[in-house]
PDB file of C-alpha atoms in Angstrom:
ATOM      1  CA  UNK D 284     -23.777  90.969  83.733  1.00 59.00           C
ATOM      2  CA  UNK D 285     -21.125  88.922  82.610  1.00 67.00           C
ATOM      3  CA  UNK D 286     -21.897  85.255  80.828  1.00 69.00           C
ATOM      4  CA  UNK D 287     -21.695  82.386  82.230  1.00 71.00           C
ATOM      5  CA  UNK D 288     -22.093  79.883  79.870  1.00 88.00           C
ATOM      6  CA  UNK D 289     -18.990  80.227  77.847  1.00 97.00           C
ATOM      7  CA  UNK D 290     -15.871  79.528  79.388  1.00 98.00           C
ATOM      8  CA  UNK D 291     -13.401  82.237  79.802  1.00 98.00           C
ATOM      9  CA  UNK D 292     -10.366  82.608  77.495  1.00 98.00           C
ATOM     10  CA  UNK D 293      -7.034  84.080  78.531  1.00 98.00           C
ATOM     11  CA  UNK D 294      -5.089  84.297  75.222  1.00 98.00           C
ATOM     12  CA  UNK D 295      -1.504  85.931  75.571  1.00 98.00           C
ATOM     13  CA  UNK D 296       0.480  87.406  72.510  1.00 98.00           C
ATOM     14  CA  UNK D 297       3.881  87.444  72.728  1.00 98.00           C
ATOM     15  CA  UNK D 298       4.538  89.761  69.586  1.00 98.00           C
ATOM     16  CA  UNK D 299       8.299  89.739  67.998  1.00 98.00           C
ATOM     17  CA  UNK D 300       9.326  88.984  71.855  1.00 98.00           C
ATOM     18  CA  UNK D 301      11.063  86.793  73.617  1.00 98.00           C
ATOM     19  CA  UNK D 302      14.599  84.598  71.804  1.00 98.00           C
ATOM     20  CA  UNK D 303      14.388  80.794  72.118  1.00 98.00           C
ATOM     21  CA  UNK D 304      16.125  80.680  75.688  1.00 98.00           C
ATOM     22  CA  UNK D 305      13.767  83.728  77.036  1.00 98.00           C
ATOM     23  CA  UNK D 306      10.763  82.178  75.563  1.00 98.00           C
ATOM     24  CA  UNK D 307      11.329  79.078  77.319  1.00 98.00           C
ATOM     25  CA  UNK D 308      11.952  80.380  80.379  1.00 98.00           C
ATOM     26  CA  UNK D 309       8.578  82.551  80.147  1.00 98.00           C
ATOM     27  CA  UNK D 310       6.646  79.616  79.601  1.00 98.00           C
ATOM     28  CA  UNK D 311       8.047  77.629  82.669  1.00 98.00           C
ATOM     29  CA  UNK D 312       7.955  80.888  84.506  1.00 98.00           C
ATOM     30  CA  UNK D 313       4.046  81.194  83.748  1.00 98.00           C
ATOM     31  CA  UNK D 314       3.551  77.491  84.452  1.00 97.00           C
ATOM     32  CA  UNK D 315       5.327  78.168  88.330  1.00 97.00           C
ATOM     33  CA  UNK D 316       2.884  81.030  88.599  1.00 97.00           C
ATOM     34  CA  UNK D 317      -0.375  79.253  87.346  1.00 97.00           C
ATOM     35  CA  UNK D 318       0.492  76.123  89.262  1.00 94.00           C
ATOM     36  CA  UNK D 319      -1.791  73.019  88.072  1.00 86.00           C
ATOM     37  CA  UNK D 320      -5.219  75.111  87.770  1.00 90.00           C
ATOM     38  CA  UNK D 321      -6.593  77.750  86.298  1.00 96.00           C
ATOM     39  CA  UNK D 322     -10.050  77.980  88.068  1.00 94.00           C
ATOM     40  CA  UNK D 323     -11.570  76.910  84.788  1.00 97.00           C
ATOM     41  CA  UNK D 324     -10.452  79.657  83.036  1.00 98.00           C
ATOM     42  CA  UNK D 325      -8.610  78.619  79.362  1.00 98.00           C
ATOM     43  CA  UNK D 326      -5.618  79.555  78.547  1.00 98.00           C
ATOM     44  CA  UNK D 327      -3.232  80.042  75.483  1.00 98.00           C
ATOM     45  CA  UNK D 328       0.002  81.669  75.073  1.00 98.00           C
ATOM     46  CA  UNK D 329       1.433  82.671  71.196  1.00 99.00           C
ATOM     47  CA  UNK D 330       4.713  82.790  71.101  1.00 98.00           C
ATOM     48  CA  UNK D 331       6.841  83.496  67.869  1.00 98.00           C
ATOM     49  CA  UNK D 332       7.664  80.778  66.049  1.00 98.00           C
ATOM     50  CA  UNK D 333      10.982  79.898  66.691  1.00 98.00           C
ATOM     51  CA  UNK D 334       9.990  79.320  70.055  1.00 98.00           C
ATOM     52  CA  UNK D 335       7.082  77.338  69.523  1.00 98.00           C
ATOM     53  CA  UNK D 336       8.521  73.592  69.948  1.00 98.00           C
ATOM     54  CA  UNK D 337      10.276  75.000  73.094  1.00 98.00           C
ATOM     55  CA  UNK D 338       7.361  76.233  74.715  1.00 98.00           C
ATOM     56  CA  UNK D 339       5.515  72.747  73.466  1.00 98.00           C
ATOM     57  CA  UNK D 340       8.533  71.105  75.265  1.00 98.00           C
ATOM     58  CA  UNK D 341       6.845  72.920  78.996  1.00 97.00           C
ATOM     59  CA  UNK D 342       3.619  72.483  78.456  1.00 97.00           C
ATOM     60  CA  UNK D 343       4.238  68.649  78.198  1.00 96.00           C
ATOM     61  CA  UNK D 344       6.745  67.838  80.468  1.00 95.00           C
ATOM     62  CA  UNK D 345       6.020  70.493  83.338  1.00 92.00           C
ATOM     63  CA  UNK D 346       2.083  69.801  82.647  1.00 94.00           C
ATOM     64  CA  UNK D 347       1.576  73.159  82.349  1.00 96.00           C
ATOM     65  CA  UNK D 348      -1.989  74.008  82.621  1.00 97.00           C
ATOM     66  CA  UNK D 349      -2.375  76.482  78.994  1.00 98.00           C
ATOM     67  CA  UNK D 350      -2.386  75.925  75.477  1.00 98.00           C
ATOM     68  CA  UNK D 351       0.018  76.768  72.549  1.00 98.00           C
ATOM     69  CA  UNK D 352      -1.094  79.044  69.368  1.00 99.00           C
ATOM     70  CA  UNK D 353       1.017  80.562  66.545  1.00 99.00           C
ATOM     71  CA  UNK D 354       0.920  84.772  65.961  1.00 98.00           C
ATOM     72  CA  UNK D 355      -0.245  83.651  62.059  1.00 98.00           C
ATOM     73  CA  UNK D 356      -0.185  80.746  59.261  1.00 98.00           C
ATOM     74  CA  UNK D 357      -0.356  80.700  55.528  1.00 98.00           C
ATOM     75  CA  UNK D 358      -3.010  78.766  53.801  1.00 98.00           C
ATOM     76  CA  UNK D 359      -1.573  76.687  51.246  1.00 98.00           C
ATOM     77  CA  UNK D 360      -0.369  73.263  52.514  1.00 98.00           C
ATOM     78  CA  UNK D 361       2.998  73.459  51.334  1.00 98.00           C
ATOM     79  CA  UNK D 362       5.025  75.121  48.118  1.00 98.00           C
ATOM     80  CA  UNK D 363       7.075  77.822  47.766  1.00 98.00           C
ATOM     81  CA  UNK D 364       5.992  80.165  49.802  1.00 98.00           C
ATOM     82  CA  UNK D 365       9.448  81.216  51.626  1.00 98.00           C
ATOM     83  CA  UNK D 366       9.060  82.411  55.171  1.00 97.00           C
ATOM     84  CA  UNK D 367       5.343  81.313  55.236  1.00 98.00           C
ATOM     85  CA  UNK D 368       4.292  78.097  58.001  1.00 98.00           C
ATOM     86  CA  UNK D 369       1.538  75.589  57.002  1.00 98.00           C
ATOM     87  CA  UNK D 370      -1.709  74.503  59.196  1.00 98.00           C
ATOM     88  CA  UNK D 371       0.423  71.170  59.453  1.00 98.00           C
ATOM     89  CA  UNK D 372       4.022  72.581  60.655  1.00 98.00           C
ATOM     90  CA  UNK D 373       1.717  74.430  63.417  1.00 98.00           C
ATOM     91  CA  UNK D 374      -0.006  70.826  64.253  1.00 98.00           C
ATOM     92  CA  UNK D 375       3.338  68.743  64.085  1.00 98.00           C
ATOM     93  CA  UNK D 376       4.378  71.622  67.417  1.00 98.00           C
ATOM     94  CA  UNK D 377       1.474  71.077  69.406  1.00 98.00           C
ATOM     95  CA  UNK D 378      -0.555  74.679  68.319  1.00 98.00           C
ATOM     96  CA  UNK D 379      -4.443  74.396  69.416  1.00 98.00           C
ATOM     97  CA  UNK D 380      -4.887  77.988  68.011  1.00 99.00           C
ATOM     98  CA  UNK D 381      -3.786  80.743  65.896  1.00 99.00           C
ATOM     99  CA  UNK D 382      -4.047  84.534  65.979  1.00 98.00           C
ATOM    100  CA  UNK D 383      -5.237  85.718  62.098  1.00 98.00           C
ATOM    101  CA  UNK D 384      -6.063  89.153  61.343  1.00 98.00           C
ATOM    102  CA  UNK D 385      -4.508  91.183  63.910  1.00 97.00           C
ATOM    103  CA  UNK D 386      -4.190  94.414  63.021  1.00 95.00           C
ATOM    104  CA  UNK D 387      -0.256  94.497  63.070  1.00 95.00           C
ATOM    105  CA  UNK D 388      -0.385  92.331  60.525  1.00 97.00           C
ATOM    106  CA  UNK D 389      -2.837  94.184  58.510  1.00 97.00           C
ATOM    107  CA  UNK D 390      -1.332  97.616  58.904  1.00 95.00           C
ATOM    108  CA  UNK D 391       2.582  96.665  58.628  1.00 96.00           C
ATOM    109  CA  UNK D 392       2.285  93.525  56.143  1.00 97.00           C
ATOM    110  CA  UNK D 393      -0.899  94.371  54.219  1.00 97.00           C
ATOM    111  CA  UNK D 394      -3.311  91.648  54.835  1.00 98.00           C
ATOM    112  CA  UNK D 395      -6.946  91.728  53.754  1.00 98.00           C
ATOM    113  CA  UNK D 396     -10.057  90.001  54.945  1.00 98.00           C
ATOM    114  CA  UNK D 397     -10.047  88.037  51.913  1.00 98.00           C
ATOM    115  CA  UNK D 398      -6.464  86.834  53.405  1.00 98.00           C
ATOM    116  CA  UNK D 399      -7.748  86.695  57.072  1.00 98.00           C
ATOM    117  CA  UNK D 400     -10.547  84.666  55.268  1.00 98.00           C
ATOM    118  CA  UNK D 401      -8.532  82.189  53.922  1.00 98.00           C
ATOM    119  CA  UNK D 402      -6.697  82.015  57.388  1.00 98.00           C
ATOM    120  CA  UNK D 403      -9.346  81.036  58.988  1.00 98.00           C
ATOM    121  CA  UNK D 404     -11.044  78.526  56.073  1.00 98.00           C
ATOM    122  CA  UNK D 405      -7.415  76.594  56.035  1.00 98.00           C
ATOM    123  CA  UNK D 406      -7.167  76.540  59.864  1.00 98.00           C
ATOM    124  CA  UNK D 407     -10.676  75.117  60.579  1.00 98.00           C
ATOM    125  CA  UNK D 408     -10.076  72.658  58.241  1.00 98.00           C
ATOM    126  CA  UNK D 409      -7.025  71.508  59.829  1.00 98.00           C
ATOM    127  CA  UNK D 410      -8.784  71.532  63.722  1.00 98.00           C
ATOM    128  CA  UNK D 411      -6.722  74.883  64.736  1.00 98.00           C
ATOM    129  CA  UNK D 412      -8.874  77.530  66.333  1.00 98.00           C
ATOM    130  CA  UNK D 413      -8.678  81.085  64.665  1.00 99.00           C
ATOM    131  CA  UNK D 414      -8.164  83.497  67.108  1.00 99.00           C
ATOM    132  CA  UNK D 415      -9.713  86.370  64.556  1.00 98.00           C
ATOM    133  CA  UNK D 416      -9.120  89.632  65.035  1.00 98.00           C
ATOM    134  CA  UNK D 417     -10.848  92.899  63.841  1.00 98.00           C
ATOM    135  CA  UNK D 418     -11.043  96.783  65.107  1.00 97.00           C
ATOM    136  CA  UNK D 419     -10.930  99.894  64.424  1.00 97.00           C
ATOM    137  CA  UNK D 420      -8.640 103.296  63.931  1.00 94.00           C
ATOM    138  CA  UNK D 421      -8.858 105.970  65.508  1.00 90.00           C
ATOM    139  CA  UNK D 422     -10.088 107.836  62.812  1.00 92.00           C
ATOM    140  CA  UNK D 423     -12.892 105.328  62.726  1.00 95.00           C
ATOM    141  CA  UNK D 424     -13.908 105.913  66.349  1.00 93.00           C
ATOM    142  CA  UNK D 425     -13.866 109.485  66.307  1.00 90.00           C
ATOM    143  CA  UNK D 426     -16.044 109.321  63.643  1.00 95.00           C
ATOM    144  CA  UNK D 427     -18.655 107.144  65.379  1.00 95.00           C
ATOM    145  CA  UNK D 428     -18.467 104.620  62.561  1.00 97.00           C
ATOM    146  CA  UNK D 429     -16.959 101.937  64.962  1.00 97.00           C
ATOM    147  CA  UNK D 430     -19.565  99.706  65.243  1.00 98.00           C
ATOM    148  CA  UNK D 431     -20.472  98.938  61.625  1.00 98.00           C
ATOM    149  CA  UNK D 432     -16.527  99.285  60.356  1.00 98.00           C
ATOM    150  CA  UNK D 433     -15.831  96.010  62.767  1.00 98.00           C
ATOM    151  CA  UNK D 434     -19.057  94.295  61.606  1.00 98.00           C
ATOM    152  CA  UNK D 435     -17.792  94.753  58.507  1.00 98.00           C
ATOM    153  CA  UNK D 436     -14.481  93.129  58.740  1.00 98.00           C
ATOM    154  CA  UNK D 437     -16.593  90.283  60.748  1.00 98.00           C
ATOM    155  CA  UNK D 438     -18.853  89.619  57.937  1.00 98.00           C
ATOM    156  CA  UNK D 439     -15.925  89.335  55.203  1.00 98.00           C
ATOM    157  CA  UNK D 440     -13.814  87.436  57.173  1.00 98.00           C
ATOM    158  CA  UNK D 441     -16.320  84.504  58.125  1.00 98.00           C
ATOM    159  CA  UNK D 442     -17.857  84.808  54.360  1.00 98.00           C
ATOM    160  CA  UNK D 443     -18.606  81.343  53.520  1.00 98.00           C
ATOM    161  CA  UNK D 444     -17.023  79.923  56.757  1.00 98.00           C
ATOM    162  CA  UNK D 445     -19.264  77.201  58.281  1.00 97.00           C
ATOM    163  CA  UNK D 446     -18.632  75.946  62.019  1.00 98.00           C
ATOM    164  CA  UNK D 447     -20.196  72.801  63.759  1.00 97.00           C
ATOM    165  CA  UNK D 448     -20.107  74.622  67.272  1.00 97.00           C
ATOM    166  CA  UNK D 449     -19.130  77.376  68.798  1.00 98.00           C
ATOM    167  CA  UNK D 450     -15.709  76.418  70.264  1.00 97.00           C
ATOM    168  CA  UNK D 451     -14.422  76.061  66.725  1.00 98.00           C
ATOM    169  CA  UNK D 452     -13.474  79.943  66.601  1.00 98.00           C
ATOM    170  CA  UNK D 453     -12.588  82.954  68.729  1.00 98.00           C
ATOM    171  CA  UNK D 454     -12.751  86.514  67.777  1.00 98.00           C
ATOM    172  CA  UNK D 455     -10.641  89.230  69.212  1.00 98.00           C
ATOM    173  CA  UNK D 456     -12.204  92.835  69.704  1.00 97.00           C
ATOM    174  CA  UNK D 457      -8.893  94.736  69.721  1.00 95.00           C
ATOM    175  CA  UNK D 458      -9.460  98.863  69.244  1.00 95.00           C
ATOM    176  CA  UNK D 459      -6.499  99.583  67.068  1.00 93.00           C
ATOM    177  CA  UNK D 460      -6.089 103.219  68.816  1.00 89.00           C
ATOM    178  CA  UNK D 461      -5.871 101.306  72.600  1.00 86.00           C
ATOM    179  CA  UNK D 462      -2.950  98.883  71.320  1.00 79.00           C
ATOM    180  CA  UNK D 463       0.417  99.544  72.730  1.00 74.00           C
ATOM    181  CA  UNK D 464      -0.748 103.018  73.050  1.00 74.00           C
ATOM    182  CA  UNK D 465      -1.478 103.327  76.916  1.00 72.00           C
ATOM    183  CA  UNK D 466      -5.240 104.101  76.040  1.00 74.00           C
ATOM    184  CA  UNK D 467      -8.149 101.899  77.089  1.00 71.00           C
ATOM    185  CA  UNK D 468     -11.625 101.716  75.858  1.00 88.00           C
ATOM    186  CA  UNK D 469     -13.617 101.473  79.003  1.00 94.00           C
ATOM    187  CA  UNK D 470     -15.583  98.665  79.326  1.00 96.00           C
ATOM    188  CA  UNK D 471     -18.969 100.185  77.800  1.00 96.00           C
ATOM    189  CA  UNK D 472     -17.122 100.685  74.906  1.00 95.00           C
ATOM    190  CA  UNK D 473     -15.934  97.105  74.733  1.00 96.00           C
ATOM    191  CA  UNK D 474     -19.192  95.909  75.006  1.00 97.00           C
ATOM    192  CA  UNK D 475     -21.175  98.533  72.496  1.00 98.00           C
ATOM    193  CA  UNK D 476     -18.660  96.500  69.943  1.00 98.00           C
ATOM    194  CA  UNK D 477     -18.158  93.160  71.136  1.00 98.00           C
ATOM    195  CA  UNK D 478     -22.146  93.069  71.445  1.00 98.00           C
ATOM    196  CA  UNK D 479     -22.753  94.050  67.553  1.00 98.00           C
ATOM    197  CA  UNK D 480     -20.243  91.242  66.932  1.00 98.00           C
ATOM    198  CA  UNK D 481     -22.393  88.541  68.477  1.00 98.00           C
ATOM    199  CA  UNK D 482     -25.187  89.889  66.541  1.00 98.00           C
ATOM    200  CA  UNK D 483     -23.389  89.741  63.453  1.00 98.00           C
ATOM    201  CA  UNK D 484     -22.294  85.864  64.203  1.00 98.00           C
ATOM    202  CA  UNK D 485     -25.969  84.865  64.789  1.00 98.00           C
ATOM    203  CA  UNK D 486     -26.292  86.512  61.329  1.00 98.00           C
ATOM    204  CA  UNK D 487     -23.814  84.473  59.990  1.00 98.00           C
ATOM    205  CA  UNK D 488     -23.636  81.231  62.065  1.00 98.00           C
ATOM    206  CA  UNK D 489     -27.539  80.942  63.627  1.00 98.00           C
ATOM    207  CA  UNK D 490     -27.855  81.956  67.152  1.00 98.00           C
ATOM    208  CA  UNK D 491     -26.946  78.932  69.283  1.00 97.00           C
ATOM    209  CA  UNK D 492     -23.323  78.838  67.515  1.00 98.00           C
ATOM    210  CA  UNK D 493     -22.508  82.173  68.207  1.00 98.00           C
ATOM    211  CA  UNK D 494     -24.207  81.722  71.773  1.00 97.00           C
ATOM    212  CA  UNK D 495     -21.113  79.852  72.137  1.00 98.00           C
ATOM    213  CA  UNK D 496     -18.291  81.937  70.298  1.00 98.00           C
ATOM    214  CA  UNK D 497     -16.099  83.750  72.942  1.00 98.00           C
ATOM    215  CA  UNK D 498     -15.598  87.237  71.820  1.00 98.00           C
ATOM    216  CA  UNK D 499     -12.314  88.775  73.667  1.00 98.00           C
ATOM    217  CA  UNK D 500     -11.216  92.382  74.430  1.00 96.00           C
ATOM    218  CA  UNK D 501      -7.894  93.158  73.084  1.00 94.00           C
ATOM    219  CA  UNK D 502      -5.896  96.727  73.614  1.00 87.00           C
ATOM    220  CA  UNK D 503      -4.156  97.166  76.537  1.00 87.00           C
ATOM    221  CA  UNK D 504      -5.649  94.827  78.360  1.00 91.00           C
ATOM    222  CA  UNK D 505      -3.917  94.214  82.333  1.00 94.00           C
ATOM    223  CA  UNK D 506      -4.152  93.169  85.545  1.00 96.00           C
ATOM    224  CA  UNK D 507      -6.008  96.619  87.322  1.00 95.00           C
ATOM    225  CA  UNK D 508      -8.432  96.462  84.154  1.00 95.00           C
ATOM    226  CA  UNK D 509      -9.515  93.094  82.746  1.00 97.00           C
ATOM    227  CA  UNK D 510     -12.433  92.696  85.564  1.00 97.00           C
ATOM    228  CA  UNK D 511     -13.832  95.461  83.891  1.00 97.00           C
ATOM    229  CA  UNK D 512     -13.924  94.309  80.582  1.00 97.00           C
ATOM    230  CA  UNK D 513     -15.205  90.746  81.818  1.00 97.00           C
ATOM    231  CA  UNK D 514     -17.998  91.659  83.813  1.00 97.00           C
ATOM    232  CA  UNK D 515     -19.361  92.687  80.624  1.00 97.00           C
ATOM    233  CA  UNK D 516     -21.720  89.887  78.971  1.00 97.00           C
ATOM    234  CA  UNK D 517     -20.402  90.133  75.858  1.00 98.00           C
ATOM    235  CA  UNK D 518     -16.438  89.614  76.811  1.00 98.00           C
ATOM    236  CA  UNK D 519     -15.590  86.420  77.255  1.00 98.00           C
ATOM    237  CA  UNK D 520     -11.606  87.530  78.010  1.00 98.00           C
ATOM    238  CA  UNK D 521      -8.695  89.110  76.496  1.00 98.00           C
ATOM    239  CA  UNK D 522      -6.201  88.639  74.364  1.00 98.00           C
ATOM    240  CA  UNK D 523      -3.110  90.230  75.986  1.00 97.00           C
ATOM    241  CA  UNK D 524       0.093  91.991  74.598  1.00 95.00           C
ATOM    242  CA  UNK D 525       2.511  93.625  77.192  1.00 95.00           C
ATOM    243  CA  UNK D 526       1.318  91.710  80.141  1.00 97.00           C
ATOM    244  CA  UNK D 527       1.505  88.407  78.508  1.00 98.00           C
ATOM    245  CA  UNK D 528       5.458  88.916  78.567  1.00 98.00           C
ATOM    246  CA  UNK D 529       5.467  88.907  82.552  1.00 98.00           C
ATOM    247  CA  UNK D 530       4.560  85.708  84.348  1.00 98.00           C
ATOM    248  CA  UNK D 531       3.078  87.243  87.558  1.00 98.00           C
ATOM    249  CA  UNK D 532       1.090  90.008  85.326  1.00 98.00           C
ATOM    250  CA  UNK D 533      -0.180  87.153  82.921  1.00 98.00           C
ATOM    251  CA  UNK D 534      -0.993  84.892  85.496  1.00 98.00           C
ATOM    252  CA  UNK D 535      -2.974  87.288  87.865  1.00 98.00           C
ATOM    253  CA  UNK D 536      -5.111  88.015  84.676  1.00 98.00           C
ATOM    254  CA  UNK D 537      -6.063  84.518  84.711  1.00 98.00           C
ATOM    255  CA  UNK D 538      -6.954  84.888  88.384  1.00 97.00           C
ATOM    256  CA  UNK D 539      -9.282  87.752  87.294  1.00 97.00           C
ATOM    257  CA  UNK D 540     -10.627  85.872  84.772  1.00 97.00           C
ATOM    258  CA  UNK D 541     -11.415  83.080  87.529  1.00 97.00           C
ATOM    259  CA  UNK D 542     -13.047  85.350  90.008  1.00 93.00           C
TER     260      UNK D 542
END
């Protein structure tokens, strides 16, 4: 049975996708299709970052009804660190949120959970909620070693990381095999994970805490199969790639989420 305590989360990432122009006209696109309410479900697009202060630009003038989060940060406050944005730049745009640790950015650039640790230290501090990500390969799933591989990355990335409630932090469950790939984990498998994640977070944070951490299902995610993955009680929603760059697709997600 799906939770009902937490509030849903709808989080969309738009990848290396979408010029200033498009970007802005996706965001007033998805604020035409939401209308003024979202049914209670939360929502948070992450655009790339030259199109953050546009997208800022909709959601306060049109009042549209989602947040804004950045696709990654560096943790240093400032210096030379060329090509790198600060917990502060993010702020001074209007970003609630941040994806860290998604496994693009592991695989391609090389991050580490001692990175995605950082991330996440350096964001909290600056009120920005981590949208953390872990998973695993397929290598790791055929092998059956799924479930303690992810627990793994969850236990280095939150090392030392303290929260004062729940709402402070999101993880993202994203199977790295199921990501752009056209292959889902069904929702049993979503759940076998996302459920040894909330064990590992009252591990780490005490159980009421992570009683209140949404966990989200990332991989693939879409309209004809996100009910699926929600009615499961440990997915709290889904962090979306392809369907977050088409309004109607995105928004009827949302509607899912609401049902």
């Amino acid at each position: 049975m799906p939770n009902n305590t937490r509030t849903r989360l709808i989080a969309g990432n738009w990848k290396m996708n979408k010029n200033y122009t498009e970007g802005v006209q996706l965001a007033q696109d998805l604020a035409n299709e939401l209308g003024h309410d979202t049914h209670g479900v939360e929502v948070v697009v992450c655009p790339p970052a030259t199109d953050l202060k546009g997208v800022s630009g909709v959601i306060e003038f049109d009042r549209a009804p989602f947040g804004l989060g950045a696709q990654n940060v560096y943790w240093e406050a400032s210096g030379a660190f060329t090509g790198e944005l600060s917990c502060d730049m993010l702020k001074s745009v209007g970003c609630t949120h941040c994806i860290v640790g998604h496994s693009e950015r592991r695989d391609y650039f090389g991050e580490t959970d001692g990175d995605i640790n950082l991330k996440v230290k350096a964001l909290l501090a600056a009120g920005i909620v981590p949208i953390s990500c872990c998973g695993e390969s397929l290598e790791v799933r055929e092998a059956g070693n799924q479930v303690d591989f992810v627990v793994g990355q969850i236990r280095a990335d939150f090392d030392g990381v303290q929260l004062e409630s729940g709402d402070q932090l999101v993880v993202a469950y994203e199977p790295i095999w199921a990501i752009g790939t056209g292959k889902t984990a069904t929702p049993e498998d979503a759940q076998e994970v996302c459920g040894a994640i909330r064990a590992a977070l009252v591990d780490i944070f005490g159980a009421d805490i992570a009683s209140q951490i949404r966990v989200l299902y990332g991989g693939s995610a879409k309209p004809g199969n996100v009910a699926g993955f929600l009615a499961e009680e440990d997915v709290d929603g889904a962090l979306v790639g392809g369907a977050s760059l088409v309004a109607a697709d995105f928004a009827a997600m949302v509607e899912r989420a609401a049902e």
